Coordinates of C-alpha atoms and ligand atoms in Angstrom, one line a residue:
M1 CA -10.2 -23.3 -5.1
E2 CA -12.2 -22.5 -2.0
I3 CA -10.9 -19.7 0.2
K4 CA -11.7 -21.3 3.5
A5 CA -9.6 -18.7 5.3
N6 CA -12.2 -16.0 4.5
N7 CA -15.0 -17.6 6.4
P8 CA -16.4 -14.8 8.6
N9 CA -17.4 -17.3 11.4
L10 CA -13.8 -18.4 12.1
K11 CA -12.4 -17.7 15.6
S12 CA -8.8 -18.0 16.7
W13 CA -7.4 -19.4 19.9
V14 CA -5.1 -16.4 19.8
E15 CA -6.8 -13.4 21.4
V16 CA -7.7 -10.8 18.7
S17 CA -9.4 -7.6 19.8
A18 CA -12.2 -6.2 17.7
Q19 CA -9.9 -3.2 16.7
S20 CA -7.1 -5.4 15.6
D21 CA -6.2 -5.3 11.9
F22 CA -5.0 -8.9 12.1
S23 CA -8.1 -11.1 12.5
I24 CA -8.0 -14.7 11.6
Q25 CA -9.7 -13.7 8.3
N26 CA -6.7 -11.6 7.3
I27 CA -3.5 -13.8 7.4
P28 CA -1.2 -11.4 5.7
F29 CA 2.4 -12.1 4.8
G30 CA 5.6 -10.3 5.9
I31 CA 9.2 -10.8 6.8
Y32 CA 10.5 -10.2 10.3
T33 CA 13.8 -10.2 12.2
D34 CA 14.8 -10.6 15.8
K35 CA 17.8 -11.9 17.7
E36 CA 17.0 -15.5 16.6
A37 CA 15.8 -15.0 13.1
T38 CA 17.8 -13.1 10.5
H39 CA 14.8 -13.0 8.1
H40 CA 11.9 -15.3 8.4
A41 CA 8.5 -15.1 6.7
C42 CA 5.6 -14.7 9.1
T43 CA 1.9 -13.9 9.3
A44 CA 0.1 -11.7 11.8
I45 CA -2.6 -12.6 14.3
G46 CA -3.8 -10.1 16.9
E47 CA -0.8 -8.7 18.6
Y48 CA 1.4 -11.6 17.5
I49 CA 3.4 -12.9 14.5
L50 CA 3.6 -16.5 13.6
D51 CA 7.0 -17.6 12.3
L52 CA 6.3 -19.6 9.1
H53 CA 9.8 -20.9 8.8
E54 CA 9.8 -22.4 12.3
A55 CA 6.3 -23.8 11.7
H56 CA 7.5 -25.3 8.4
Q57 CA 10.5 -26.9 10.0
L58 CA 8.2 -28.4 12.7
G59 CA 6.2 -30.1 9.9
Y60 CA 3.1 -28.0 9.9
F61 CA 3.1 -27.5 6.1
K62 CA 4.3 -31.0 5.3
D63 CA 1.4 -31.9 3.0
L64 CA 1.9 -28.8 0.8
N65 CA 5.2 -29.8 -0.9
L66 CA 6.9 -26.5 -0.2
P67 CA 10.6 -26.0 -0.7
N68 CA 12.4 -26.5 2.6
A69 CA 13.9 -23.0 2.8
I70 CA 10.9 -21.1 1.2
F71 CA 10.2 -19.1 4.4
S72 CA 13.8 -18.2 5.3
Q73 CA 14.5 -16.1 2.2
K74 CA 15.2 -12.4 2.6
H75 CA 12.1 -11.6 0.6
L76 CA 8.7 -13.2 -0.2
N77 CA 9.3 -13.2 -4.0
D78 CA 10.1 -16.9 -4.2
F79 CA 7.1 -17.8 -2.1
I80 CA 4.8 -15.6 -4.2
A81 CA 6.2 -17.1 -7.4
L82 CA 4.9 -20.5 -6.3
G83 CA 1.6 -19.3 -7.6
K84 CA -1.8 -18.4 -6.2
E85 CA -3.0 -22.0 -5.8
T86 CA -0.1 -22.7 -3.5
T87 CA -0.1 -19.5 -1.6
R88 CA -3.8 -19.9 -1.1
R89 CA -3.3 -23.4 0.3
V90 CA -0.7 -22.0 2.7
R91 CA -3.1 -19.2 3.8
N92 CA -5.9 -21.8 4.3
R93 CA -3.5 -24.0 6.3
I94 CA -2.4 -21.1 8.5
S95 CA -6.0 -20.4 9.1
D96 CA -6.6 -24.0 10.2
L97 CA -3.6 -23.9 12.6
L98 CA -4.9 -20.7 14.2
N99 CA -8.5 -21.9 14.4
L100 CA -10.0 -22.3 17.8
E101 CA -11.3 -25.7 16.8
N102 CA -7.9 -27.0 15.8
N103 CA -5.6 -28.5 18.4
E104 CA -2.4 -29.1 16.4
L105 CA -0.6 -25.9 17.5
Q106 CA -2.7 -24.3 20.3
H107 CA -1.6 -26.8 22.9
A108 CA 1.9 -27.7 21.5
A109 CA 4.9 -27.1 23.8
H110 CA 6.8 -25.3 21.0
K111 CA 4.0 -22.8 20.4
N112 CA 5.9 -20.0 22.1
K113 CA 8.8 -20.6 19.8
I114 CA 6.9 -19.7 16.7
L115 CA 4.3 -17.2 18.1
K116 CA 6.0 -13.9 19.1
K117 CA 4.8 -10.5 20.2
Q118 CA 4.8 -8.0 17.3
S119 CA 6.3 -5.5 19.7
E120 CA 9.3 -7.7 20.1
V121 CA 10.2 -8.2 16.5
R122 CA 11.1 -5.8 13.7
M123 CA 9.4 -6.0 10.3
L124 CA 11.6 -5.9 7.1
I125 CA 10.7 -5.0 3.6
P126 CA 8.5 -7.9 2.4
V127 CA 9.5 -8.1 -1.2
H128 CA 12.4 -7.3 -3.5
I129 CA 10.9 -4.6 -5.7
G130 CA 12.3 -4.8 -9.2
D131 CA 10.2 -2.1 -10.7
Y132 CA 7.9 0.5 -9.3
T133 CA 5.1 2.3 -11.1
D134 CA 2.9 5.1 -9.8
F135 CA -0.5 5.8 -11.2
Y136 CA -2.7 8.9 -11.0
S137 CA -6.1 7.2 -10.8
S138 CA -8.2 9.2 -8.3
I139 CA -10.5 11.6 -10.1
D140 CA -10.9 13.9 -7.2
H141 CA -7.1 14.1 -6.7
A142 CA -6.4 14.7 -10.4
T143 CA -9.2 17.3 -10.5
N144 CA -7.9 19.2 -7.4
V145 CA -4.3 19.2 -8.8
G146 CA -5.5 20.3 -12.2
K147 CA -7.5 23.2 -10.7
M148 CA -4.6 24.4 -8.7
F149 CA -1.8 24.1 -11.2
R150 CA -3.5 24.5 -14.6
D151 CA -7.0 25.5 -15.5
P152 CA -10.0 25.2 -13.1
E153 CA -12.3 24.9 -16.1
N154 CA -10.4 22.1 -17.7
A155 CA -8.9 20.4 -14.6
L156 CA -8.5 17.0 -16.2
L157 CA -6.3 16.7 -19.3
P158 CA -8.0 15.2 -22.4
N159 CA -6.4 11.7 -21.9
W160 CA -7.4 11.3 -18.2
K161 CA -10.7 9.5 -18.6
H162 CA -9.4 7.3 -21.5
L163 CA -6.4 5.7 -19.8
P164 CA -5.0 5.3 -16.3
V165 CA -2.1 7.8 -16.4
G166 CA 1.1 6.7 -14.7
Y167 CA 4.9 7.0 -14.7
H168 CA 7.8 4.7 -13.8
G169 CA 9.1 5.6 -10.4
R170 CA 12.2 4.5 -8.5
A171 CA 12.3 1.2 -6.5
S172 CA 15.6 1.7 -4.7
S173 CA 14.2 4.3 -2.2
I174 CA 11.1 2.4 -1.2
R175 CA 11.4 1.6 2.5
V176 CA 9.4 -0.3 5.0
S177 CA 7.4 1.5 7.8
G178 CA 9.4 2.8 10.7
H179 CA 12.2 4.4 8.7
S180 CA 13.3 8.0 8.6
F181 CA 14.8 10.1 5.8
H182 CA 16.3 13.5 5.3
R183 CA 14.3 16.3 3.7
P184 CA 15.2 16.4 0.0
K185 CA 17.0 19.3 -1.6
G186 CA 16.7 20.6 -5.1
Q187 CA 15.8 23.3 -7.6
S188 CA 12.6 25.3 -7.4
K189 CA 11.3 28.5 -8.9
P190 CA 9.3 30.3 -6.2
N191 CA 9.2 33.5 -8.2
P192 CA 8.2 33.2 -11.8
N193 CA 10.1 36.4 -12.8
E194 CA 13.4 35.3 -11.1
P195 CA 15.8 32.4 -11.9
P196 CA 15.5 29.1 -10.1
V197 CA 17.0 28.7 -6.6
F198 CA 18.5 25.7 -4.8
G199 CA 17.9 24.5 -1.3
P200 CA 15.9 22.2 1.1
C201 CA 12.4 21.4 -0.2
K202 CA 10.0 23.9 1.4
L203 CA 6.7 22.1 0.4
L204 CA 7.2 18.5 1.5
D205 CA 4.1 16.4 1.2
F206 CA 2.7 12.9 1.7
E207 CA 0.5 11.1 -0.8
L208 CA -2.0 8.7 0.6
E209 CA -1.9 5.6 -1.7
T210 CA -2.1 1.9 -1.8
A211 CA 0.1 -0.4 -4.0
F212 CA -0.4 -3.8 -5.4
I213 CA 2.3 -6.4 -5.8
I214 CA 2.7 -8.5 -8.9
G215 CA 2.4 -12.3 -8.3
K216 CA 3.3 -13.7 -11.7
N217 CA 6.0 -13.0 -14.3
T218 CA 4.9 -12.3 -17.9
E219 CA 7.0 -12.4 -21.1
M220 CA 7.6 -9.3 -23.2
G221 CA 5.0 -9.0 -25.9
H222 CA 2.3 -10.5 -23.7
S223 CA -0.6 -8.5 -22.1
I224 CA -2.8 -9.1 -19.1
S225 CA -6.5 -8.7 -19.6
T226 CA -8.7 -7.0 -17.0
E227 CA -10.4 -10.4 -16.6
K228 CA -7.1 -12.2 -15.8
A229 CA -5.5 -9.4 -13.9
D230 CA -6.5 -10.7 -10.4
D231 CA -4.4 -13.9 -11.1
S232 CA -1.4 -11.6 -11.4
I233 CA -1.9 -9.6 -8.3
F234 CA -0.7 -11.2 -5.0
G235 CA -1.8 -8.5 -2.6
M236 CA -1.7 -4.9 -1.4
V237 CA 0.2 -2.6 1.0
L238 CA -0.3 1.0 2.1
F239 CA 2.0 3.4 0.2
N240 CA 3.2 6.9 1.1
D241 CA 4.5 8.5 -2.1
W242 CA 6.4 11.3 -0.5
S243 CA 6.4 14.4 -2.8
A244 CA 8.4 17.6 -2.9
R245 CA 5.8 20.0 -4.3
D246 CA 8.1 23.0 -5.0
I247 CA 10.6 20.8 -6.8
Q248 CA 7.8 19.0 -8.7
T249 CA 6.2 22.2 -10.0
W250 CA 9.4 23.4 -11.6
E251 CA 10.7 20.1 -13.0
Y252 CA 7.7 18.1 -14.2
V253 CA 7.1 19.4 -17.7
P254 CA 7.4 17.7 -20.1
L255 CA 8.5 14.2 -18.8
G256 CA 6.6 14.1 -15.4
P257 CA 7.8 13.6 -11.8
F258 CA 11.5 13.0 -11.3
L259 CA 13.5 14.2 -8.2
A260 CA 10.3 15.4 -6.5
K261 CA 9.4 11.8 -6.0
N262 CA 12.4 9.5 -6.0
F263 CA 14.0 10.5 -2.7
A264 CA 11.8 8.2 -0.5
S265 CA 8.6 6.2 -0.5
T266 CA 7.2 4.2 2.5
I267 CA 5.2 1.0 2.5
S268 CA 3.4 -0.9 5.3
P269 CA 5.1 -4.2 6.2
W270 CA 2.3 -6.7 5.7
I271 CA 1.1 -7.8 2.3
V272 CA -2.7 -8.3 2.6
T273 CA -3.6 -10.8 0.0
L274 CA -6.1 -10.0 -2.7
D275 CA -7.9 -13.1 -1.5
A276 CA -8.4 -11.6 2.0
L277 CA -9.7 -8.4 0.4
E278 CA -12.2 -10.2 -1.8
P279 CA -15.2 -9.9 0.7
F280 CA -14.8 -6.1 0.7
R281 CA -15.1 -5.6 -3.1
T282 CA -17.5 -2.9 -4.1
K283 CA -18.8 -1.3 -7.3
G284 CA -16.3 0.6 -9.5
Y285 CA -16.6 4.2 -10.5
E286 CA -19.2 4.9 -13.3
Q287 CA -16.8 5.6 -16.2
E288 CA -18.1 8.1 -18.8
P289 CA -17.1 8.3 -21.6
K290 CA -17.0 4.5 -22.1
V291 CA -13.4 3.2 -22.1
L292 CA -11.8 1.2 -24.9
P293 CA -12.5 -2.6 -24.9
Y294 CA -9.2 -3.6 -23.4
L295 CA -10.0 -1.5 -20.3
Q296 CA -13.5 -2.7 -19.9
Y297 CA -14.3 -5.1 -17.0
T298 CA -17.1 -6.8 -15.3
G299 CA -18.0 -7.3 -11.6
N300 CA -17.2 -5.3 -8.5
K301 CA -13.6 -4.2 -8.8
N302 CA -13.2 -1.4 -6.3
I303 CA -12.5 -2.3 -2.7
D304 CA -13.9 -0.7 0.5
I305 CA -10.7 0.1 2.4
N306 CA -10.9 2.9 5.0
L307 CA -7.8 5.0 4.9
E308 CA -6.5 7.5 7.4
V309 CA -3.5 9.8 7.7
L310 CA -2.0 11.2 10.9
I311 CA 0.8 13.7 11.5
Q312 CA 2.7 13.3 14.7
P313 CA 5.0 16.2 15.6
E314 CA 8.0 15.3 17.8
N315 CA 7.1 14.4 21.5
T316 CA 3.4 14.9 21.1
D317 CA 0.2 13.2 20.1
A318 CA -0.7 12.5 16.5
T319 CA -3.5 14.4 14.7
V320 CA -5.8 12.8 12.1
V321 CA -5.6 15.0 9.0
S322 CA -7.3 12.9 6.3
E323 CA -10.0 10.2 6.2
S324 CA -10.3 8.7 2.7
N325 CA -11.3 5.4 1.1
Y326 CA -9.8 3.2 -1.7
K327 CA -13.3 2.9 -3.2
Y328 CA -13.1 6.5 -4.5
M329 CA -10.6 5.3 -7.2
Y330 CA -11.8 6.0 -10.8
W331 CA -9.4 3.4 -12.4
T332 CA -9.3 -0.1 -10.8
M333 CA -6.1 -2.2 -10.3
E334 CA -7.3 -4.5 -13.0
Q335 CA -7.5 -1.7 -15.5
Q336 CA -4.1 -0.3 -14.4
L337 CA -2.5 -3.7 -15.0
A338 CA -4.2 -4.2 -18.3
H339 CA -3.1 -0.8 -19.4
H340 CA 0.5 -1.3 -18.1
T341 CA 0.9 -4.4 -20.2
V342 CA -1.2 -3.7 -23.2
N343 CA 1.9 -2.6 -25.1
G344 CA 3.7 -5.8 -24.3
C345 CA 5.6 -4.5 -21.2
N346 CA 6.6 -7.4 -19.1
V347 CA 6.0 -7.5 -15.3
Q348 CA 7.8 -9.5 -12.7
V349 CA 7.0 -11.0 -9.2
G350 CA 7.5 -8.3 -6.6
D351 CA 6.9 -5.3 -8.9
M352 CA 4.9 -2.6 -7.1
M353 CA 2.2 -0.5 -8.6
A354 CA 0.9 2.4 -6.6
S355 CA -2.6 3.7 -7.0
G356 CA -1.9 7.4 -7.1
T357 CA -3.1 9.7 -4.3
I358 CA -6.6 8.7 -3.1
S359 CA -8.8 11.6 -2.5
G360 CA -12.6 11.6 -1.9
T361 CA -15.0 14.4 -2.7
E362 CA -15.1 16.0 0.7
K363 CA -12.3 18.3 2.0
H364 CA -11.4 16.0 4.9
Q365 CA -11.0 13.1 2.5
F366 CA -8.2 14.7 0.4
G367 CA -5.0 12.5 0.3
S368 CA -2.3 15.1 0.4
M369 CA -1.4 18.3 2.2
L370 CA -1.4 20.1 -1.1
E371 CA -5.2 19.5 -1.3
L372 CA -6.0 19.5 2.4
T373 CA -4.5 23.0 2.8
W374 CA -5.2 24.0 -0.8
R375 CA -1.5 24.8 -1.5
G376 CA -1.0 26.2 2.0
A377 CA -3.9 28.7 1.9
N378 CA -5.8 26.9 4.7
P379 CA -3.4 25.5 7.3
I380 CA -4.4 22.5 9.4
K381 CA -4.7 23.0 13.1
M382 CA -2.9 20.2 15.1
N383 CA -3.9 18.9 18.5
D384 CA -0.8 20.5 20.1
G385 CA -1.9 24.0 18.8
S386 CA 0.6 24.2 16.0
E387 CA -0.4 24.6 12.3
R388 CA 0.7 22.7 9.2
K389 CA 0.7 23.8 5.6
F390 CA 3.1 21.0 4.6
I391 CA 5.3 18.6 6.6
N392 CA 7.8 20.0 9.1
D393 CA 11.2 18.5 10.1
N394 CA 10.8 15.8 12.8
D395 CA 7.2 15.2 11.9
T396 CA 6.1 11.6 11.6
V397 CA 3.4 10.7 9.0
I398 CA 1.4 7.6 9.8
M399 CA -1.1 6.0 7.4
K400 CA -3.6 3.4 8.4
G401 CA -5.9 1.2 6.3
W402 CA -8.6 -1.3 7.1
C403 CA -11.7 -3.1 5.8
Q404 CA -14.6 -3.7 8.1
K405 CA -17.8 -5.6 7.4
E406 CA -20.2 -7.8 9.5
G407 CA -17.8 -8.0 12.4
V408 CA -14.8 -8.9 10.4
R409 CA -11.8 -6.5 10.2
V410 CA -9.0 -6.9 7.8
G411 CA -6.3 -4.2 8.0
F412 CA -2.8 -3.3 6.9
G413 CA -1.2 -2.1 10.1
E414 CA 0.8 1.1 9.9
C415 CA 2.8 2.8 7.2
K416 CA 4.9 5.3 9.1
A417 CA 8.0 7.4 8.5
K418 CA 9.8 10.4 10.1
V419 CA 11.2 13.4 8.3
L420 CA 14.7 14.5 9.4
P421 CA 16.2 17.9 8.6
A422 CA 18.0 18.2 5.3
L423 CA 21.6 17.0 5.3
Ligands
MN501 MN1 1.8 9.5 -6.3

């Protein structure tokens, strides 16, 4: 089916600045609340949201045979489960309604009832996340971490180039942008010759990641091929996989991350559809040695998404500390999903699969403080004159992500959370 909504020539009657993440070519999906709506599905355009439930009740989707309450659910899972043909029709229809050349909504008296300022609504978590998986798929990140914690000569473990390494994380503590959480506490072993100690994490870190959201259930025993993987991926969000490095170093052998990761993760509120990202596809990493047949793929499967991390200390300006790009990924989402299901593991609508920290080759492109400061050896200078080795109490970490090409910008908005002192 044609993705009309991706036409780069479309213009909206809603004003959209050139810097806005929410052009008419984006049309992401989210859930908002305000004093009138407990939880309604919406899309974003410029500085506004468009309430999809109200639009549906007013008959704007009447030709699409959607269930009456599909946009007033707490989460988008039921909408996503309608399938890509339907969600693509909805996105195309929204694009029509917002198109400068379409008069249905732009002059309607009830326009202001369904178009609201983003600053006047609060975004909620867009999906119910049944299961969450975190991969480890950036070669520069895995190499940096391997150099620091193991052996600089053999930074990558022998399996790394043969399969996308991952672990099952915890879904219950994934929160939407705008939340705050308390610094985690736990065991660490700062001195190798002394017993472990207990206390607030001293090396709290962010991990710059994206995550994709599963759009189709599978049965146990079935696998998803790299070729079919895109049919099962609804869209993407930005993802901050908060990490307690001191806890992690002590606990992770032999079963991998546990309490160093499960205390909090943050996602951006808008799901940018895989359809909207399609024009920004780019060539994947040259994989050598050649991967097994079930991991091979054809076509351009990386995506050119600019990524940025800022740290904002309390009551002062934010400082940009990292500038990376999703295109540096070694393993693609299609390979990750093929690997995840090759053993017959089932996936469900709303499951979230994070990329792993996305680092580039240059020092300013590293996706964690661990790498940016090289384990604290080279602190980062902030705009207010202070220094950071890791994340301090009352710091807010903000992630941004956007694609830009030939005058079209498709972005994710912000993924932001504040660290409070340990309880
Ligand atoms: Mn991670």
